[in-house]
PDB file of C-alpha atoms in Angstrom:
ATOM      1  CA  UNK B   1      72.057 -29.754 -17.609  1.00  0.00           C
ATOM      2  CA  UNK B   2      72.413 -28.131 -14.189  1.00  0.00           C
ATOM      3  CA  UNK B   3      70.013 -28.896 -11.342  1.00  0.00           C
ATOM      4  CA  UNK B   4      68.556 -25.362 -11.372  1.00  0.00           C
ATOM      5  CA  UNK B   5      67.822 -25.727 -15.117  1.00  0.00           C
ATOM      6  CA  UNK B   6      66.105 -29.066 -14.581  1.00  0.00           C
ATOM      7  CA  UNK B   7      63.981 -27.638 -11.770  1.00  0.00           C
ATOM      8  CA  UNK B   8      63.127 -24.630 -13.952  1.00  0.00           C
ATOM      9  CA  UNK B   9      61.981 -26.966 -16.732  1.00  0.00           C
ATOM     10  CA  UNK B  10      59.869 -28.868 -14.205  1.00  0.00           C
ATOM     11  CA  UNK B  11      58.289 -25.600 -13.070  1.00  0.00           C
ATOM     12  CA  UNK B  12      57.539 -24.606 -16.669  1.00  0.00           C
ATOM     13  CA  UNK B  13      55.955 -27.980 -17.297  1.00  0.00           C
ATOM     14  CA  UNK B  14      53.849 -27.714 -14.141  1.00  0.00           C
ATOM     15  CA  UNK B  15      52.638 -24.233 -15.142  1.00  0.00           C
ATOM     16  CA  UNK B  16      51.633 -25.600 -18.557  1.00  0.00           C
ATOM     17  CA  UNK B  17      49.901 -28.508 -16.859  1.00  0.00           C
ATOM     18  CA  UNK B  18      47.988 -26.051 -14.657  1.00  0.00           C
ATOM     19  CA  UNK B  19      46.721 -24.242 -17.770  1.00  0.00           C
ATOM     20  CA  UNK B  20      45.669 -27.551 -19.307  1.00  0.00           C
ATOM     21  CA  UNK B  21      43.854 -28.681 -16.157  1.00  0.00           C
ATOM     22  CA  UNK B  22      42.100 -25.314 -16.060  1.00  0.00           C
ATOM     23  CA  UNK B  23      40.925 -25.828 -19.663  1.00  0.00           C
ATOM     24  CA  UNK B  24      39.781 -29.326 -18.747  1.00  0.00           C
ATOM     25  CA  UNK B  25      37.866 -27.982 -15.751  1.00  0.00           C
ATOM     26  CA  UNK B  26      36.186 -25.307 -17.871  1.00  0.00           C
ATOM     27  CA  UNK B  27      35.127 -27.909 -20.426  1.00  0.00           C
ATOM     28  CA  UNK B  28      33.871 -30.352 -17.793  1.00  0.00           C
ATOM     29  CA  UNK B  29      31.957 -27.508 -16.108  1.00  0.00           C
ATOM     30  CA  UNK B  30      30.139 -26.717 -19.338  1.00  0.00           C
ATOM     31  CA  UNK B  31      26.617 -27.986 -19.711  1.00  0.00           C
ATOM     32  CA  UNK B  32      27.482 -29.734 -22.976  1.00  0.00           C
ATOM     33  CA  UNK B  33      30.965 -31.238 -23.225  1.00  0.00           C
ATOM     34  CA  UNK B  34      32.742 -31.134 -26.576  1.00  0.00           C
ATOM     35  CA  UNK B  35      34.303 -34.622 -26.790  1.00  0.00           C
ATOM     36  CA  UNK B  36      36.824 -33.664 -29.502  1.00  0.00           C
ATOM     37  CA  UNK B  37      38.084 -30.702 -27.478  1.00  0.00           C
ATOM     38  CA  UNK B  38      38.222 -32.782 -24.292  1.00  0.00           C
ATOM     39  CA  UNK B  39      40.221 -35.429 -26.173  1.00  0.00           C
ATOM     40  CA  UNK B  40      42.751 -32.799 -27.327  1.00  0.00           C
ATOM     41  CA  UNK B  41      43.032 -31.467 -23.786  1.00  0.00           C
ATOM     42  CA  UNK B  42      43.664 -35.002 -22.528  1.00  0.00           C
ATOM     43  CA  UNK B  43      46.367 -35.533 -25.151  1.00  0.00           C
ATOM     44  CA  UNK B  44      48.014 -32.241 -24.140  1.00  0.00           C
ATOM     45  CA  UNK B  45      47.839 -33.262 -20.497  1.00  0.00           C
ATOM     46  CA  UNK B  46      49.469 -36.624 -21.230  1.00  0.00           C
ATOM     47  CA  UNK B  47      52.203 -34.893 -23.228  1.00  0.00           C
ATOM     48  CA  UNK B  48      52.963 -32.497 -20.360  1.00  0.00           C
ATOM     49  CA  UNK B  49      53.033 -35.382 -17.896  1.00  0.00           C
ATOM     50  CA  UNK B  50      55.567 -37.183 -20.101  1.00  0.00           C
ATOM     51  CA  UNK B  51      57.732 -34.062 -20.259  1.00  0.00           C
ATOM     52  CA  UNK B  52      57.488 -33.670 -16.492  1.00  0.00           C
ATOM     53  CA  UNK B  53      58.472 -37.306 -15.958  1.00  0.00           C
ATOM     54  CA  UNK B  54      61.483 -36.827 -18.252  1.00  0.00           C
ATOM     55  CA  UNK B  55      62.761 -33.872 -16.239  1.00  0.00           C
ATOM     56  CA  UNK B  56      61.998 -35.577 -12.940  1.00  0.00           C
ATOM     57  CA  UNK B  57      64.109 -38.546 -14.067  1.00  0.00           C
ATOM     58  CA  UNK B  58      66.915 -36.101 -14.885  1.00  0.00           C
ATOM     59  CA  UNK B  59      66.504 -34.556 -11.439  1.00  0.00           C
ATOM     60  CA  UNK B  60      66.706 -37.958  -9.769  1.00  0.00           C
ATOM     61  CA  UNK B  61      69.890 -38.785 -11.697  1.00  0.00           C
ATOM     62  CA  UNK B  62      71.438 -35.460 -10.671  1.00  0.00           C
ATOM     63  CA  UNK B  63      70.333 -36.031  -7.063  1.00  0.00           C
ATOM     64  CA  UNK B  64      72.244 -39.300  -7.065  1.00  0.00           C
ATOM     65  CA  UNK B  65      75.244 -37.895  -8.937  1.00  0.00           C
ATOM     66  CA  UNK B  66      75.551 -34.871  -6.637  1.00  0.00           C
ATOM     67  CA  UNK B  67      74.484 -36.745  -3.472  1.00  0.00           C
ATOM     68  CA  UNK B  68      71.723 -34.241  -2.732  1.00  0.00           C
ATOM     69  CA  UNK B  69      68.037 -34.572  -1.922  1.00  0.00           C
ATOM     70  CA  UNK B  70      65.021 -32.287  -1.942  1.00  0.00           C
ATOM     71  CA  UNK B  71      64.274 -29.803  -0.460  1.00  0.00           C
ATOM     72  CA  UNK B  72      67.927 -28.919  -1.181  1.00  0.00           C
ATOM     73  CA  UNK B  73      68.726 -27.110   2.082  1.00  0.00           C
ATOM     74  CA  UNK B  74      72.331 -26.467   0.950  1.00  0.00           C
ATOM     75  CA  UNK B  75      71.199 -24.126  -1.852  1.00  0.00           C
ATOM     76  CA  UNK B  76      68.719 -21.270  -1.341  1.00  0.00           C
ATOM     77  CA  UNK B  77      68.012 -21.120  -5.098  1.00  0.00           C
ATOM     78  CA  UNK B  78      67.272 -24.848  -5.433  1.00  0.00           C
ATOM     79  CA  UNK B  79      65.307 -24.810  -2.191  1.00  0.00           C
ATOM     80  CA  UNK B  80      63.126 -21.951  -3.491  1.00  0.00           C
ATOM     81  CA  UNK B  81      62.540 -23.750  -6.797  1.00  0.00           C
ATOM     82  CA  UNK B  82      61.677 -26.974  -5.004  1.00  0.00           C
ATOM     83  CA  UNK B  83      59.223 -25.112  -2.753  1.00  0.00           C
ATOM     84  CA  UNK B  84      57.506 -23.692  -5.843  1.00  0.00           C
ATOM     85  CA  UNK B  85      57.353 -27.167  -7.390  1.00  0.00           C
ATOM     86  CA  UNK B  86      55.874 -28.572  -4.184  1.00  0.00           C
ATOM     87  CA  UNK B  87      53.237 -25.815  -3.924  1.00  0.00           C
ATOM     88  CA  UNK B  88      52.284 -26.086  -7.582  1.00  0.00           C
ATOM     89  CA  UNK B  89      52.045 -29.865  -7.350  1.00  0.00           C
ATOM     90  CA  UNK B  90      49.644 -29.560  -4.411  1.00  0.00           C
ATOM     91  CA  UNK B  91      47.536 -27.071  -6.352  1.00  0.00           C
ATOM     92  CA  UNK B  92      47.485 -29.363  -9.399  1.00  0.00           C
ATOM     93  CA  UNK B  93      46.376 -32.252  -7.214  1.00  0.00           C
ATOM     94  CA  UNK B  94      43.336 -30.208  -6.168  1.00  0.00           C
ATOM     95  CA  UNK B  95      42.571 -29.328  -9.800  1.00  0.00           C
ATOM     96  CA  UNK B  96      42.840 -32.976 -10.753  1.00  0.00           C
ATOM     97  CA  UNK B  97      40.533 -34.024  -7.912  1.00  0.00           C
ATOM     98  CA  UNK B  98      37.873 -31.472  -8.919  1.00  0.00           C
ATOM     99  CA  UNK B  99      38.144 -32.523 -12.563  1.00  0.00           C
ATOM    100  CA  UNK B 100      37.694 -36.140 -11.516  1.00  0.00           C
ATOM    101  CA  UNK B 101      34.526 -35.223  -9.615  1.00  0.00           C
ATOM    102  CA  UNK B 102      33.187 -33.313 -12.628  1.00  0.00           C
ATOM    103  CA  UNK B 103      33.995 -36.197 -14.949  1.00  0.00           C
ATOM    104  CA  UNK B 104      32.277 -38.678 -12.632  1.00  0.00           C
ATOM    105  CA  UNK B 105      29.192 -36.437 -12.533  1.00  0.00           C
ATOM    106  CA  UNK B 106      29.070 -36.443 -16.354  1.00  0.00           C
ATOM    107  CA  UNK B 107      29.501 -40.219 -16.443  1.00  0.00           C
ATOM    108  CA  UNK B 108      26.757 -40.720 -13.864  1.00  0.00           C
ATOM    109  CA  UNK B 109      24.429 -38.414 -15.812  1.00  0.00           C
ATOM    110  CA  UNK B 110      25.136 -40.368 -19.009  1.00  0.00           C
ATOM    111  CA  UNK B 111      24.466 -43.672 -17.239  1.00  0.00           C
ATOM    112  CA  UNK B 112      21.150 -42.359 -15.912  1.00  0.00           C
ATOM    113  CA  UNK B 113      20.172 -41.168 -19.389  1.00  0.00           C
ATOM    114  CA  UNK B 114      21.057 -44.538 -20.903  1.00  0.00           C
ATOM    115  CA  UNK B 115      19.120 -46.397 -18.208  1.00  0.00           C
ATOM    116  CA  UNK B 116      16.079 -44.202 -18.854  1.00  0.00           C
ATOM    117  CA  UNK B 117      16.264 -44.809 -22.608  1.00  0.00           C
ATOM    118  CA  UNK B 118      16.713 -48.557 -22.135  1.00  0.00           C
ATOM    119  CA  UNK B 119      13.698 -48.645 -19.811  1.00  0.00           C
ATOM    120  CA  UNK B 120      11.584 -46.808 -22.378  1.00  0.00           C
ATOM    121  CA  UNK B 121      12.744 -49.214 -25.066  1.00  0.00           C
ATOM    122  CA  UNK B 122      11.698 -52.244 -22.985  1.00  0.00           C
ATOM    123  CA  UNK B 123       8.237 -50.897 -22.204  1.00  0.00           C
ATOM    124  CA  UNK B 124       5.398 -52.453 -24.126  1.00  0.00           C
ATOM    125  CA  UNK B 125       3.964 -50.628 -27.111  1.00  0.00           C
ATOM    126  CA  UNK B 126       0.413 -51.166 -28.357  1.00  0.00           C
ATOM    127  CA  UNK B 127       0.359 -52.962 -31.677  1.00  0.00           C
ATOM    128  CA  UNK B 128      -2.295 -52.876 -34.433  1.00  0.00           C
ATOM    129  CA  UNK B 129      -4.345 -55.546 -32.613  1.00  0.00           C
ATOM    130  CA  UNK B 130      -4.572 -53.450 -29.434  1.00  0.00           C
ATOM    131  CA  UNK B 131      -2.273 -55.760 -27.491  1.00  0.00           C
ATOM    132  CA  UNK B 132       1.037 -54.664 -26.015  1.00  0.00           C
ATOM    133  CA  UNK B 133       4.111 -55.711 -27.877  1.00  0.00           C
ATOM    134  CA  UNK B 134       7.495 -55.799 -26.246  1.00  0.00           C
ATOM    135  CA  UNK B 135      10.017 -54.175 -28.582  1.00  0.00           C
ATOM    136  CA  UNK B 136      12.956 -55.467 -26.533  1.00  0.00           C
ATOM    137  CA  UNK B 137      15.016 -58.448 -27.526  1.00  0.00           C
ATOM    138  CA  UNK B 138      13.065 -61.581 -28.445  1.00  0.00           C
ATOM    139  CA  UNK B 139      14.500 -64.918 -27.473  1.00  0.00           C
ATOM    140  CA  UNK B 140      12.981 -67.149 -30.101  1.00  0.00           C
ATOM    141  CA  UNK B 141       9.705 -67.128 -32.003  1.00  0.00           C
ATOM    142  CA  UNK B 142       6.337 -66.146 -30.650  1.00  0.00           C
ATOM    143  CA  UNK B 143       3.629 -68.765 -31.190  1.00  0.00           C
ATOM    144  CA  UNK B 144      -0.112 -68.506 -30.617  1.00  0.00           C
ATOM    145  CA  UNK B 145      -2.172 -71.609 -29.901  1.00  0.00           C
TER     146      UNK B 145
END
């Protein structure tokens, strides 16, 4: 494979990754996240990252074989492709950062909801005798003397 073909494949993979990150952002921006859909998006993202790594390894091998390095100043075509890759990678980094913030917000919201529910579960409830009963975990038997 020629260097321009490898760089083209990297660009195609990055464009696909951008679409996937956009889907992920849309899902994480929704009020109610669909876990099954988010899981599929994550699998697609991991697949694209593997493809990208494969082509980047090919690029590195060609760099060594041809004794060239990015940004490929000797070739206007390769230089233009590398510039597109660099720009797209920066854009994807921003997408990924925003998605991370959205994911953390969902996780924090879930933790707050769980803490609230656990607190309610530990609160005493009035039993048939009018006394409060703690419905939390009991460590042993309760004796009356």
